[in-house]
Coordinates of C-alpha atoms in Angstrom, one line a residue:
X199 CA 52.8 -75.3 -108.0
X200 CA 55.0 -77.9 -106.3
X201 CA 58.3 -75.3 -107.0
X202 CA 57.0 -72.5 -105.3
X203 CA 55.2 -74.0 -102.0
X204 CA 58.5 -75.3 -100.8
X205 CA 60.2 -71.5 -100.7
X206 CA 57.2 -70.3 -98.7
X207 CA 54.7 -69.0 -101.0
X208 CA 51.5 -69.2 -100.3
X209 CA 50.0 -71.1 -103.2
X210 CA 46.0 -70.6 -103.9
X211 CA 45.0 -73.1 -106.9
X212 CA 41.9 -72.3 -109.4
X213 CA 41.0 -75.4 -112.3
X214 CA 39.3 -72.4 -114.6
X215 CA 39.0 -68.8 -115.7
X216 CA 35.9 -68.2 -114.0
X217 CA 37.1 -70.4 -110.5
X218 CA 40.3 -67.6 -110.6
X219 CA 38.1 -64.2 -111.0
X220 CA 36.6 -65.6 -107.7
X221 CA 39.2 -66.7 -106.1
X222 CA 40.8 -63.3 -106.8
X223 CA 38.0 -61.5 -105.6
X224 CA 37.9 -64.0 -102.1
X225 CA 41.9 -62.8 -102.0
X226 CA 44.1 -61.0 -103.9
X227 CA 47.3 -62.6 -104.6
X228 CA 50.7 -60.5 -105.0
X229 CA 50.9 -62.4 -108.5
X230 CA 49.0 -64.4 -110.7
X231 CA 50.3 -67.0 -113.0
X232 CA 47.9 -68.0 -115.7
X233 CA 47.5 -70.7 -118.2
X234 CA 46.8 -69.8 -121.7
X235 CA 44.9 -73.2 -122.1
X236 CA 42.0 -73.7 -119.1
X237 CA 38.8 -74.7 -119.2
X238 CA 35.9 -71.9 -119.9
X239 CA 37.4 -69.1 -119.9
X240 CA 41.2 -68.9 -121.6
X241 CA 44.6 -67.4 -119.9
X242 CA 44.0 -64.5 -122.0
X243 CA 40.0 -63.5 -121.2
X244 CA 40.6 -64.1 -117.6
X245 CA 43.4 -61.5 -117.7
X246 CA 41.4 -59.4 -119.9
X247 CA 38.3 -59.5 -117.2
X248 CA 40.7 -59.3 -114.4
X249 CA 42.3 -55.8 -116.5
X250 CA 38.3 -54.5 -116.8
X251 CA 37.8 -55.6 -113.1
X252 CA 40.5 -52.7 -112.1
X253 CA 42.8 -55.3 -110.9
X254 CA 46.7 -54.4 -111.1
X255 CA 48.2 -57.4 -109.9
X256 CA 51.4 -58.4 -112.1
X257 CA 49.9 -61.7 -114.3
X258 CA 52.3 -63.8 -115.8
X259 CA 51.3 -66.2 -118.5
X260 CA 52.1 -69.9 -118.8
X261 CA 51.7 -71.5 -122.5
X262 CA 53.2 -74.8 -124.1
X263 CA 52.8 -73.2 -126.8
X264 CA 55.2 -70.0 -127.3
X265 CA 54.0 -68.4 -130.7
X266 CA 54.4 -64.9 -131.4
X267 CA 50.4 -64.2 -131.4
X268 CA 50.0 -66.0 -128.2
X269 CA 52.8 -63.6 -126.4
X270 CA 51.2 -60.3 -128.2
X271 CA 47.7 -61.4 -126.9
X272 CA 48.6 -62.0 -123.8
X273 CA 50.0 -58.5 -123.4
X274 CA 47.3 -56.9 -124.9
X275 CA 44.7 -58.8 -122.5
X276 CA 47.5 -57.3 -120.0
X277 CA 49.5 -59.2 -119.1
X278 CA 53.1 -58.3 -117.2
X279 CA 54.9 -61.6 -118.5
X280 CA 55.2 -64.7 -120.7
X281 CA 56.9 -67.9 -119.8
X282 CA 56.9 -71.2 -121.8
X283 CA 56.1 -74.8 -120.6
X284 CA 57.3 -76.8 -119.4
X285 CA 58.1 -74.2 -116.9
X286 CA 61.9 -73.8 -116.0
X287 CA 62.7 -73.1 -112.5
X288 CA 65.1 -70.3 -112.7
X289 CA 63.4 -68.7 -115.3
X290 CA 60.5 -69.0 -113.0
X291 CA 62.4 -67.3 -110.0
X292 CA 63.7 -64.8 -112.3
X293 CA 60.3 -63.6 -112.9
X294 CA 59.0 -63.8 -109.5
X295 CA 62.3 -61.3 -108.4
X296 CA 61.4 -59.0 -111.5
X297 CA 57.5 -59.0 -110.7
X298 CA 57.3 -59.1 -106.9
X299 CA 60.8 -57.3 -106.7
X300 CA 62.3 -60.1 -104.5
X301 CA 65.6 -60.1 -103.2
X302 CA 66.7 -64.5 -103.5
X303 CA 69.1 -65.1 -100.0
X304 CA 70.8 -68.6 -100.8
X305 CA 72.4 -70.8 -98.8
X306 CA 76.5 -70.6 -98.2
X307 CA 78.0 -71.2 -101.7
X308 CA 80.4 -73.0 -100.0
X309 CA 77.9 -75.5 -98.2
X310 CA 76.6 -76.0 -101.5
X311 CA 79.7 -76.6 -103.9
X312 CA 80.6 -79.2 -101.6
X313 CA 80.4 -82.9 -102.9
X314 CA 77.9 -85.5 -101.1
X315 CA 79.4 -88.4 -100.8
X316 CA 77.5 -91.9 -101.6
X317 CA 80.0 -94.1 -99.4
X318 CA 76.8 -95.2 -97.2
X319 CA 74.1 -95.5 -99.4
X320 CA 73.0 -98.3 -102.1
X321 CA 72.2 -96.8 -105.2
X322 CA 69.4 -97.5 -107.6
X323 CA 69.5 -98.6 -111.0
X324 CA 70.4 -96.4 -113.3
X325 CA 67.3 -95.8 -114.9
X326 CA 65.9 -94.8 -112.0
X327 CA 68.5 -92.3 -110.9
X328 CA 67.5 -90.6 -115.0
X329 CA 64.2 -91.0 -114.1
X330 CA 64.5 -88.9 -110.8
X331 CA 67.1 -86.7 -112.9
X332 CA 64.6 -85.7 -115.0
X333 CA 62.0 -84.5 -112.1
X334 CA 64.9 -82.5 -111.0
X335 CA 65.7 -81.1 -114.2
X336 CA 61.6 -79.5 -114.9
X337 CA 62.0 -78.4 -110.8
X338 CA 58.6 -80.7 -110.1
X339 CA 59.9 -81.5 -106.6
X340 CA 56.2 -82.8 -106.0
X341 CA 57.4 -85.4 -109.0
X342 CA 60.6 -86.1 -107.5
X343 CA 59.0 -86.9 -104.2
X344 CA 56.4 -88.6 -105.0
X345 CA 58.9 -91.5 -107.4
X346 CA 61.6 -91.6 -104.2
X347 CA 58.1 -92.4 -101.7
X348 CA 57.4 -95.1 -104.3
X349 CA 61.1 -96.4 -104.9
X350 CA 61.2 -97.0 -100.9
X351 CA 57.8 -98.8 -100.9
X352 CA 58.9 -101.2 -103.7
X353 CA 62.7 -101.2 -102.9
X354 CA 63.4 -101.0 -99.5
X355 CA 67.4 -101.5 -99.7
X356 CA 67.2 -97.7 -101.7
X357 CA 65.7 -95.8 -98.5
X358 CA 68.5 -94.1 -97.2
X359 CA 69.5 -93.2 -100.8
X360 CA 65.8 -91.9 -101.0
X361 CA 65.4 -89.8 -98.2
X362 CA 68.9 -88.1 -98.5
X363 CA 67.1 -86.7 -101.4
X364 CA 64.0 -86.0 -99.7
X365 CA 65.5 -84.1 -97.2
X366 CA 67.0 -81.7 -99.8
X367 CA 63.9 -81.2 -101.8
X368 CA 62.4 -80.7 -98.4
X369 CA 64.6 -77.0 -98.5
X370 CA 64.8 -77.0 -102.4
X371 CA 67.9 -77.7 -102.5
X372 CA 67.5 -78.7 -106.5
X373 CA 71.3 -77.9 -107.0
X374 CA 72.6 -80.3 -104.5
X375 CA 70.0 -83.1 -105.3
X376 CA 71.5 -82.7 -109.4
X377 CA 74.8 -82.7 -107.9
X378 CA 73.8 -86.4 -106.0
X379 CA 72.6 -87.8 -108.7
X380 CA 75.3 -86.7 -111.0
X381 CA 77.6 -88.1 -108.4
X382 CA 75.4 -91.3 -108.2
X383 CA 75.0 -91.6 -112.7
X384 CA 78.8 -92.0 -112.6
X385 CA 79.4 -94.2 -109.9
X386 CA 77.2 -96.7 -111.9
X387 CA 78.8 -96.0 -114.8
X388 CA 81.7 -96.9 -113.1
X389 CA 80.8 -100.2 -112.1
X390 CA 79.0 -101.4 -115.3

């Protein structure tokens, strides 16, 4: 996951059920977050086997779709959690601190709560400062940086603007990088 890489987890990536039982069983992880929709084997079989297995690892579940009966299954295949797609960061590193018992150190308040200021840069259109808005909103930094890489390719002039931005999501800094382009949506506002 492209929000949790950046804040120093080790991220170990299976594309199925059955490729996570032996992934877990090459390394245990401290937490495993599973899909309820994967090829083969479901979310809720692989936590089922993992359960049978005598793993205790906390699992939390990741589903689109957030009925009822998918929540109760999911706990009685054992699982520790449920969270709904798409996947909101701080609900995200709420359960990671509830599961893993993590203690979050952020940056100086201060520091952050400070305005950037957009004196030196060109901005974008519009549209593309919503587009990269949106990537910030969902936390897909990998998104984010992947559009900026592109806007610099295929509009030079926007570059500075661009990595400003990358060097935040560098340090997930998603606060200050909604802050930026809040700062940059009005600006253009202004002058249209």
């Amino acid at each position: 996951m492209s929000i949790l890489a950046p804040l120093g987890f080790i991220v170990i990536e299976a594309c199925s059920g059955e490729a996570c039982l032996v992934q877990v069983q090459q390394q245990l992880p401290d937490l495993i977050l599973l899909d309820l929709s994967m090829p083969g084997l479901d979310g809720t079989e692989t936590a089922r086997q993992l359960r049978q297995q005598g793993y205790a690892t906390p699992i939390v579940v990741l589903s689109a779709n957030a009925y009822p009966t998918d929540r109760l299954n999911a706990i009685n295949a054992g699982c520790n959690d449920f969270l709904a797609k798409p996947i909101q960061v701080n609900e995200l590193l709420s359960k990671l601190k509830l599961h893993l018992a993590l203690d979050w150190l952020y940056q100086d308040q201060t520091a952050q709560n400070k305005p950037e200021s957009l004196d030196n840069f060109q901005l974008p259109p519009a549209q593309i400062v919503e587009d990269l808005t949106a990537y910030v909103r969902i936390g897909d930094v990998f998104g984010l940086n992947q559009s900026l890489s592109e806007l610099i390719q295929q509009h030079p002039e926007y570059t500075c603007f661009a990595e400003k931005i990358i060097t935040l999501a560098r340090e997930f800094r998603l606060v200050e990088i909604k802050k930026l382009l809040h700062i940059a949506s009005e600006e253009l506002a202004k002058n249209d």
